[in-house]
mmCIF file of C-alpha atoms in Angstrom:
data_model
loop_
_atom_site.group_PDB
_atom_site.id
_atom_site.type_symbol
_atom_site.label_atom_id
_atom_site.label_comp_id
_atom_site.label_asym_id
_atom_site.label_seq_id
_atom_site.Cartn_x
_atom_site.Cartn_y
_atom_site.Cartn_z
ATOM 1 C CA UNK A 1 82.185 -143.791 -130.289
ATOM 2 C CA UNK A 2 85.492 -145.285 -129.173
ATOM 3 C CA UNK A 3 85.514 -147.448 -126.054
ATOM 4 C CA UNK A 4 89.085 -146.436 -125.232
ATOM 5 C CA UNK A 5 89.599 -143.959 -122.411
ATOM 6 C CA UNK A 6 91.243 -140.698 -123.491
ATOM 7 C CA UNK A 7 91.253 -138.826 -120.186
ATOM 8 C CA UNK A 8 90.705 -139.263 -116.476
ATOM 9 C CA UNK A 9 88.708 -136.422 -114.893
ATOM 10 C CA UNK A 10 88.760 -135.801 -111.144
ATOM 11 C CA UNK A 11 86.871 -133.502 -108.809
ATOM 12 C CA UNK A 12 88.971 -133.714 -105.634
ATOM 13 C CA UNK A 13 87.333 -131.880 -102.771
ATOM 14 C CA UNK A 14 87.842 -131.429 -99.049
ATOM 15 C CA UNK A 15 85.878 -134.525 -98.087
ATOM 16 C CA UNK A 16 85.006 -136.286 -101.336
ATOM 17 C CA UNK A 17 86.866 -137.683 -104.345
ATOM 18 C CA UNK A 18 85.247 -138.308 -107.730
ATOM 19 C CA UNK A 19 86.918 -139.836 -110.766
ATOM 20 C CA UNK A 20 85.664 -140.510 -114.293
ATOM 21 C CA UNK A 21 87.302 -142.170 -117.281
ATOM 22 C CA UNK A 22 85.951 -140.679 -120.518
ATOM 23 C CA UNK A 23 86.429 -141.254 -124.230
ATOM 24 C CA UNK A 24 87.313 -138.673 -126.873
ATOM 25 C CA UNK A 25 83.718 -137.414 -126.925
ATOM 26 C CA UNK A 26 83.472 -136.972 -123.181
ATOM 27 C CA UNK A 27 81.262 -140.003 -122.620
ATOM 28 C CA UNK A 28 81.766 -141.677 -119.245
ATOM 29 C CA UNK A 29 83.264 -145.168 -119.478
ATOM 30 C CA UNK A 30 83.899 -145.764 -115.767
ATOM 31 C CA UNK A 31 83.375 -143.927 -112.496
ATOM 32 C CA UNK A 32 84.679 -144.029 -108.924
ATOM 33 C CA UNK A 33 83.550 -142.088 -105.855
ATOM 34 C CA UNK A 34 85.019 -142.226 -102.364
ATOM 35 C CA UNK A 35 85.624 -140.328 -99.136
ATOM 36 C CA UNK A 36 89.300 -139.835 -100.061
ATOM 37 C CA UNK A 37 89.126 -136.078 -99.809
ATOM 38 C CA UNK A 38 91.913 -133.669 -98.993
ATOM 39 C CA UNK A 39 92.709 -134.730 -95.419
ATOM 40 C CA UNK A 40 92.524 -138.471 -96.060
ATOM 41 C CA UNK A 41 94.609 -138.226 -99.227
ATOM 42 C CA UNK A 42 97.230 -136.026 -97.604
ATOM 43 C CA UNK A 43 97.780 -138.653 -94.902
ATOM 44 C CA UNK A 44 97.880 -141.549 -97.350
ATOM 45 C CA UNK A 45 99.643 -139.744 -100.178
ATOM 46 C CA UNK A 46 98.039 -138.045 -103.171
ATOM 47 C CA UNK A 47 99.872 -140.134 -105.767
ATOM 48 C CA UNK A 48 98.989 -143.364 -103.987
ATOM 49 C CA UNK A 49 95.338 -142.350 -103.651
ATOM 50 C CA UNK A 50 94.960 -141.366 -107.299
ATOM 51 C CA UNK A 51 96.822 -144.371 -108.677
ATOM 52 C CA UNK A 52 94.807 -146.716 -106.468
ATOM 53 C CA UNK A 53 91.519 -145.443 -107.894
ATOM 54 C CA UNK A 54 92.846 -145.390 -111.455
ATOM 55 C CA UNK A 55 94.023 -148.974 -111.080
ATOM 56 C CA UNK A 56 90.610 -150.014 -109.751
ATOM 57 C CA UNK A 57 89.053 -148.649 -112.951
ATOM 58 C CA UNK A 58 91.648 -150.346 -115.173
ATOM 59 C CA UNK A 59 93.127 -147.062 -116.430
ATOM 60 C CA UNK A 60 96.284 -147.420 -118.555
ATOM 61 C CA UNK A 61 99.540 -146.100 -117.116
ATOM 62 C CA UNK A 62 99.815 -143.318 -119.702
ATOM 63 C CA UNK A 63 96.257 -141.965 -119.317
ATOM 64 C CA UNK A 64 96.456 -138.209 -118.571
ATOM 65 C CA UNK A 65 94.531 -136.832 -115.590
ATOM 66 C CA UNK A 66 92.948 -133.402 -115.127
ATOM 67 C CA UNK A 67 91.914 -132.375 -111.592
ATOM 68 C CA UNK A 68 89.889 -129.547 -110.088
ATOM 69 C CA UNK A 69 89.166 -128.778 -106.455
ATOM 70 C CA UNK A 70 90.999 -128.703 -103.159
ATOM 71 C CA UNK A 71 93.835 -130.941 -104.369
ATOM 72 C CA UNK A 72 95.157 -127.673 -105.823
ATOM 73 C CA UNK A 73 94.924 -125.748 -102.551
ATOM 74 C CA UNK A 74 97.823 -124.689 -100.343
ATOM 75 C CA UNK A 75 97.127 -127.742 -98.170
ATOM 76 C CA UNK A 76 96.700 -130.005 -101.183
ATOM 77 C CA UNK A 77 98.900 -131.943 -103.589
ATOM 78 C CA UNK A 78 100.394 -128.849 -105.204
ATOM 79 C CA UNK A 79 99.128 -125.277 -105.092
ATOM 80 C CA UNK A 80 97.508 -124.066 -108.292
ATOM 81 C CA UNK A 81 97.451 -120.301 -107.872
ATOM 82 C CA UNK A 82 94.229 -118.338 -108.232
ATOM 83 C CA UNK A 83 93.339 -116.384 -111.346
ATOM 84 C CA UNK A 84 91.834 -112.965 -110.459
ATOM 85 C CA UNK A 85 88.429 -111.880 -111.724
ATOM 86 C CA UNK A 86 87.296 -110.644 -114.135
ATOM 87 C CA UNK A 87 88.447 -113.849 -115.811
ATOM 88 C CA UNK A 88 87.790 -115.631 -119.072
ATOM 89 C CA UNK A 89 87.070 -119.134 -117.821
ATOM 90 C CA UNK A 90 88.473 -120.856 -120.888
ATOM 91 C CA UNK A 91 91.657 -118.822 -120.580
ATOM 92 C CA UNK A 92 92.347 -120.005 -117.029
ATOM 93 C CA UNK A 93 92.636 -123.572 -118.287
ATOM 94 C CA UNK A 94 96.033 -122.672 -119.694
ATOM 95 C CA UNK A 95 97.153 -122.079 -116.116
ATOM 96 C CA UNK A 96 96.709 -125.714 -115.110
ATOM 97 C CA UNK A 97 99.685 -126.832 -113.006
ATOM 98 C CA UNK A 98 101.557 -130.021 -113.866
ATOM 99 C CA UNK A 99 102.520 -132.385 -111.063
ATOM 100 C CA UNK A 100 106.280 -132.872 -111.171
ATOM 101 C CA UNK A 101 108.202 -135.959 -110.108
ATOM 102 C CA UNK A 102 105.685 -138.581 -111.252
ATOM 103 C CA UNK A 103 105.430 -140.604 -114.453
ATOM 104 C CA UNK A 104 101.807 -139.891 -115.293
ATOM 105 C CA UNK A 105 100.814 -136.512 -116.783
ATOM 106 C CA UNK A 106 98.577 -134.965 -114.121
ATOM 107 C CA UNK A 107 97.377 -131.337 -114.168
ATOM 108 C CA UNK A 108 95.423 -129.286 -111.607
ATOM 109 C CA UNK A 109 93.177 -126.396 -112.662
ATOM 110 C CA UNK A 110 93.624 -123.080 -110.782
ATOM 111 C CA UNK A 111 90.783 -121.439 -108.863
ATOM 112 C CA UNK A 112 89.428 -117.892 -109.040
ATOM 113 C CA UNK A 113 90.074 -115.018 -106.655
ATOM 114 C CA UNK A 114 88.476 -111.659 -105.954
ATOM 115 C CA UNK A 115 90.387 -108.880 -104.209
ATOM 116 C CA UNK A 116 89.306 -105.493 -102.910
ATOM 117 C CA UNK A 117 86.478 -104.682 -100.513
ATOM 118 C CA UNK A 118 84.874 -108.128 -100.919
ATOM 119 C CA UNK A 119 87.775 -110.620 -100.951
ATOM 120 C CA UNK A 120 86.779 -114.099 -102.063
ATOM 121 C CA UNK A 121 88.151 -117.313 -103.524
ATOM 122 C CA UNK A 122 86.768 -120.415 -105.194
ATOM 123 C CA UNK A 123 88.401 -123.697 -106.067
ATOM 124 C CA UNK A 124 86.628 -126.412 -108.019
ATOM 125 C CA UNK A 125 83.539 -124.346 -108.726
ATOM 126 C CA UNK A 126 85.317 -122.532 -111.582
ATOM 127 C CA UNK A 127 85.319 -125.818 -113.527
ATOM 128 C CA UNK A 128 81.667 -126.443 -112.723
ATOM 129 C CA UNK A 129 80.980 -122.870 -113.808
ATOM 130 C CA UNK A 130 82.672 -123.460 -117.156
ATOM 131 C CA UNK A 131 80.586 -126.594 -117.706
ATOM 132 C CA UNK A 132 77.376 -124.723 -116.893
ATOM 133 C CA UNK A 133 78.248 -121.904 -119.294
ATOM 134 C CA UNK A 134 78.900 -124.414 -122.066
ATOM 135 C CA UNK A 135 75.726 -126.334 -121.253
ATOM 136 C CA UNK A 136 73.547 -123.241 -121.708
ATOM 137 C CA UNK A 137 75.828 -121.291 -124.083
ATOM 138 C CA UNK A 138 75.765 -118.410 -121.602
ATOM 139 C CA UNK A 139 77.534 -115.066 -121.868
ATOM 140 C CA UNK A 140 75.672 -113.079 -119.213
ATOM 141 C CA UNK A 141 73.656 -113.766 -116.104
ATOM 142 C CA UNK A 142 73.839 -115.149 -112.574
ATOM 143 C CA UNK A 143 75.144 -118.647 -111.853
ATOM 144 C CA UNK A 144 74.261 -120.198 -108.474
ATOM 145 C CA UNK A 145 76.228 -123.228 -107.299
ATOM 146 C CA UNK A 146 74.896 -124.515 -103.945
ATOM 147 C CA UNK A 147 77.107 -126.562 -101.675
ATOM 148 C CA UNK A 148 79.142 -126.494 -98.501
ATOM 149 C CA UNK A 149 80.216 -123.000 -99.553
ATOM 150 C CA UNK A 150 77.613 -121.821 -102.068
ATOM 151 C CA UNK A 151 78.871 -119.594 -104.882
ATOM 152 C CA UNK A 152 76.894 -116.957 -106.793
ATOM 153 C CA UNK A 153 78.753 -115.678 -109.856
ATOM 154 C CA UNK A 154 77.981 -112.645 -112.005
ATOM 155 C CA UNK A 155 78.796 -113.539 -115.612
ATOM 156 C CA UNK A 156 79.382 -110.708 -118.067
ATOM 157 C CA UNK A 157 80.364 -111.137 -121.725
ATOM 158 C CA UNK A 158 81.566 -114.650 -121.029
ATOM 159 C CA UNK A 159 83.745 -113.613 -118.083
ATOM 160 C CA UNK A 160 83.330 -114.201 -114.367
ATOM 161 C CA UNK A 161 83.094 -110.573 -113.250
ATOM 162 C CA UNK A 162 82.487 -111.050 -109.510
ATOM 163 C CA UNK A 163 81.215 -113.653 -107.059
ATOM 164 C CA UNK A 164 79.902 -114.150 -103.533
ATOM 165 C CA UNK A 165 80.236 -117.084 -101.141
ATOM 166 C CA UNK A 166 77.658 -118.216 -98.585
ATOM 167 C CA UNK A 167 78.614 -120.778 -95.909
ATOM 168 C CA UNK A 168 75.125 -122.269 -96.079
ATOM 169 C CA UNK A 169 75.994 -125.956 -96.267
ATOM 170 C CA UNK A 170 78.727 -125.757 -93.641
ATOM 171 C CA UNK A 171 76.494 -123.853 -91.215
ATOM 172 C CA UNK A 172 73.687 -126.353 -91.711
ATOM 173 C CA UNK A 173 76.006 -129.257 -90.900
ATOM 174 C CA UNK A 174 77.451 -127.519 -87.837
ATOM 175 C CA UNK A 175 74.117 -126.372 -86.429
ATOM 176 C CA UNK A 176 72.391 -129.690 -87.072
ATOM 177 C CA UNK A 177 75.146 -131.793 -85.521
ATOM 178 C CA UNK A 178 76.952 -129.650 -82.929
ATOM 179 C CA UNK A 179 74.629 -126.903 -81.673
ATOM 180 C CA UNK A 180 71.672 -127.164 -79.311
ATOM 181 C CA UNK A 181 69.525 -127.717 -82.423
ATOM 182 C CA UNK A 182 70.952 -131.227 -82.688
ATOM 183 C CA UNK A 183 68.452 -132.270 -79.983
ATOM 184 C CA UNK A 184 65.593 -131.111 -82.209
ATOM 185 C CA UNK A 185 66.908 -132.521 -85.499
ATOM 186 C CA UNK A 186 68.471 -135.793 -84.318
ATOM 187 C CA UNK A 187 69.001 -138.210 -87.193
ATOM 188 C CA UNK A 188 66.806 -136.185 -89.584
ATOM 189 C CA UNK A 189 69.541 -133.829 -90.852
ATOM 190 C CA UNK A 190 69.355 -135.389 -94.333
ATOM 191 C CA UNK A 191 65.553 -135.261 -94.362
ATOM 192 C CA UNK A 192 65.003 -131.542 -94.940
ATOM 193 C CA UNK A 193 62.187 -131.333 -97.468
ATOM 194 C CA UNK A 194 61.279 -128.519 -99.870
ATOM 195 C CA UNK A 195 57.651 -129.674 -99.572
ATOM 196 C CA UNK A 196 57.483 -129.353 -95.788
ATOM 197 C CA UNK A 197 55.453 -126.314 -94.644
ATOM 198 C CA UNK A 198 58.293 -125.363 -92.293
ATOM 199 C CA UNK A 199 60.698 -124.957 -95.214
ATOM 200 C CA UNK A 200 58.389 -122.637 -97.112
ATOM 201 C CA UNK A 201 57.580 -120.580 -94.009
ATOM 202 C CA UNK A 202 61.259 -120.188 -93.141
ATOM 203 C CA UNK A 203 62.249 -119.101 -96.664
ATOM 204 C CA UNK A 204 59.420 -116.552 -96.735
ATOM 205 C CA UNK A 205 60.508 -115.222 -93.346
ATOM 206 C CA UNK A 206 64.047 -114.615 -94.585
ATOM 207 C CA UNK A 207 62.810 -112.965 -97.767
ATOM 208 C CA UNK A 208 60.624 -110.641 -95.691
ATOM 209 C CA UNK A 209 63.717 -109.108 -94.126
ATOM 210 C CA UNK A 210 63.858 -110.943 -90.804
ATOM 211 C CA UNK A 211 67.325 -111.713 -89.405
ATOM 212 C CA UNK A 212 68.349 -115.356 -89.369
ATOM 213 C CA UNK A 213 70.149 -115.221 -85.998
ATOM 214 C CA UNK A 214 66.946 -114.185 -84.296
ATOM 215 C CA UNK A 215 65.033 -117.166 -85.674
ATOM 216 C CA UNK A 216 67.348 -120.142 -85.132
ATOM 217 C CA UNK A 217 66.551 -120.806 -81.477
ATOM 218 C CA UNK A 218 62.861 -120.881 -82.352
ATOM 219 C CA UNK A 219 63.460 -124.343 -83.821
ATOM 220 C CA UNK A 220 64.381 -125.610 -80.353
ATOM 221 C CA UNK A 221 61.430 -123.814 -78.753
ATOM 222 C CA UNK A 222 58.976 -125.186 -81.326
ATOM 223 C CA UNK A 223 60.134 -128.730 -80.582
ATOM 224 C CA UNK A 224 59.610 -128.221 -76.827
ATOM 225 C CA UNK A 225 56.329 -126.308 -76.991
ATOM 226 C CA UNK A 226 54.670 -127.377 -80.263
ATOM 227 C CA UNK A 227 56.084 -130.895 -80.791
ATOM 228 C CA UNK A 228 57.905 -129.872 -83.970
ATOM 229 C CA UNK A 229 59.122 -133.108 -85.561
ATOM 230 C CA UNK A 230 62.798 -133.752 -86.394
ATOM 231 C CA UNK A 231 61.922 -133.567 -90.108
ATOM 232 C CA UNK A 232 60.136 -130.268 -89.504
ATOM 233 C CA UNK A 233 63.125 -128.944 -87.565
ATOM 234 C CA UNK A 234 65.546 -129.949 -90.333
ATOM 235 C CA UNK A 235 63.295 -128.392 -92.980
ATOM 236 C CA UNK A 236 62.980 -125.155 -91.011
ATOM 237 C CA UNK A 237 66.736 -124.882 -90.469
ATOM 238 C CA UNK A 238 67.327 -125.529 -94.157
ATOM 239 C CA UNK A 239 64.715 -122.936 -95.092
ATOM 240 C CA UNK A 240 66.229 -120.295 -92.817
ATOM 241 C CA UNK A 241 69.746 -120.780 -94.164
ATOM 242 C CA UNK A 242 68.850 -121.127 -97.845
ATOM 243 C CA UNK A 243 66.313 -118.325 -97.528
ATOM 244 C CA UNK A 244 68.950 -116.014 -96.020
ATOM 245 C CA UNK A 245 71.351 -116.909 -98.831
ATOM 246 C CA UNK A 246 68.822 -116.214 -101.573
ATOM 247 C CA UNK A 247 67.665 -112.995 -99.896
ATOM 248 C CA UNK A 248 71.267 -111.785 -99.905
ATOM 249 C CA UNK A 249 71.819 -112.784 -103.519
ATOM 250 C CA UNK A 250 68.499 -111.279 -104.624
ATOM 251 C CA UNK A 251 69.434 -107.951 -103.047
ATOM 252 C CA UNK A 252 72.384 -107.812 -105.464
ATOM 253 C CA UNK A 253 70.569 -108.944 -108.608
ATOM 254 C CA UNK A 254 67.163 -110.205 -109.675
ATOM 255 C CA UNK A 255 68.389 -111.518 -113.030
ATOM 256 C CA UNK A 256 67.447 -114.981 -114.237
ATOM 257 C CA UNK A 257 69.499 -117.593 -112.391
ATOM 258 C CA UNK A 258 71.265 -120.665 -113.742
ATOM 259 C CA UNK A 259 71.102 -123.136 -110.861
ATOM 260 C CA UNK A 260 73.894 -125.711 -110.941
ATOM 261 C CA UNK A 261 72.778 -128.475 -108.593
ATOM 262 C CA UNK A 262 71.782 -132.118 -108.350
ATOM 263 C CA UNK A 263 69.479 -134.282 -106.229
ATOM 264 C CA UNK A 264 68.158 -132.913 -102.944
ATOM 265 C CA UNK A 265 70.108 -129.672 -103.341
ATOM 266 C CA UNK A 266 68.413 -128.967 -106.674
ATOM 267 C CA UNK A 267 64.983 -129.576 -105.133
ATOM 268 C CA UNK A 268 65.588 -127.348 -102.088
ATOM 269 C CA UNK A 269 67.114 -124.444 -104.003
ATOM 270 C CA UNK A 270 64.632 -124.753 -106.834
ATOM 271 C CA UNK A 271 61.739 -124.411 -104.396
ATOM 272 C CA UNK A 272 63.389 -121.494 -102.603
ATOM 273 C CA UNK A 273 64.062 -119.644 -105.862
ATOM 274 C CA UNK A 274 60.430 -120.176 -106.872
ATOM 275 C CA UNK A 275 59.248 -118.755 -103.539
ATOM 276 C CA UNK A 276 61.566 -115.782 -104.082
ATOM 277 C CA UNK A 277 60.044 -115.151 -107.500
ATOM 278 C CA UNK A 278 63.346 -115.684 -109.312
ATOM 279 C CA UNK A 279 63.263 -117.405 -112.694
ATOM 280 C CA UNK A 280 65.888 -120.102 -113.113
ATOM 281 C CA UNK A 281 67.243 -122.814 -115.383
ATOM 282 C CA UNK A 282 68.634 -126.032 -113.910
ATOM 283 C CA UNK A 283 71.993 -127.559 -114.881
ATOM 284 C CA UNK A 284 73.036 -130.880 -113.361
ATOM 285 C CA UNK A 285 76.092 -130.257 -111.152
ATOM 286 C CA UNK A 286 77.806 -133.574 -111.919
ATOM 287 C CA UNK A 287 77.411 -133.084 -115.652
ATOM 288 C CA UNK A 288 78.668 -129.502 -115.391
ATOM 289 C CA UNK A 289 81.912 -130.401 -113.612
ATOM 290 C CA UNK A 290 82.559 -133.293 -116.005
ATOM 291 C CA UNK A 291 81.977 -131.054 -118.993
ATOM 292 C CA UNK A 292 84.314 -128.394 -117.603
ATOM 293 C CA UNK A 293 87.014 -130.973 -116.866
ATOM 294 C CA UNK A 294 86.644 -132.507 -120.330
ATOM 295 C CA UNK A 295 87.072 -129.113 -122.010
ATOM 296 C CA UNK A 296 90.173 -128.540 -119.882
ATOM 297 C CA UNK A 297 91.614 -131.931 -120.819
ATOM 298 C CA UNK A 298 90.864 -131.404 -124.504
ATOM 299 C CA UNK A 299 92.603 -128.016 -124.486
ATOM 300 C CA UNK A 300 95.738 -129.433 -122.825
ATOM 301 C CA UNK A 301 95.969 -132.697 -124.777
ATOM 302 C CA UNK A 302 94.139 -131.962 -128.068
ATOM 303 C CA UNK A 303 95.680 -134.957 -129.817
ATOM 304 C CA UNK A 304 93.739 -137.175 -127.428
ATOM 305 C CA UNK A 305 90.375 -135.668 -128.325
#
């Protein structure tokens, strides 16, 4: 294995920035993570932000960079237009947009769009999706990618046929920090546990057909009347939201799920899928996005591979 970096891979989201230097086999040589997401980078300058992180990792001036995520949005560095579904994920890599007016060769991968009665878009997850497909050599099935805006993708003959978005992560953050439930959860928002009885009970409630909006205030009431702990409140809120998401996805398909997640998210969704009776395989989210970015880089600059 060569120790020389061949590509820089970046997942540039709304709030977070991740950068990896990899060799010709995709092995990680160096890594950088920061809070330089879309808004911060737009104020500072996208070129300055990227070059600052590359310099910190000792990247050579001619190292090419492939980017996925919100840096390619309308509010980002340059807009990388969406590719409509059904879409061959490998084919969309050819639509990567080159950043003009800078010395370094930097490309941004386009997202996916869905028109019609269920309009939808994704940006960044399409690269993670490609990595997950390659990891499991998938052609058909359901791919679940939890996050701020969770994506569930129907894969058919190697193409993304359709997808749904659930604002689960964003709603959790808003309710835990800005609604009346903040008094029940306090500093325990990051302590939702898949092993807490409140999580299991909440997921089961959503799978039984109950409506989430009618259950949220019960978290506040349980704290006042039953001394529900902050950890219990966080676990119940997480269970209600994730349970509602999985109930909605299960109503569309009960096929085996490929869960693309890491850390706490993998544990929470894994437990919820088990409660729902859905079989699943787990793919590490970080590895999936790196693999997708590496395939994109290799297709654009094959001589570097």
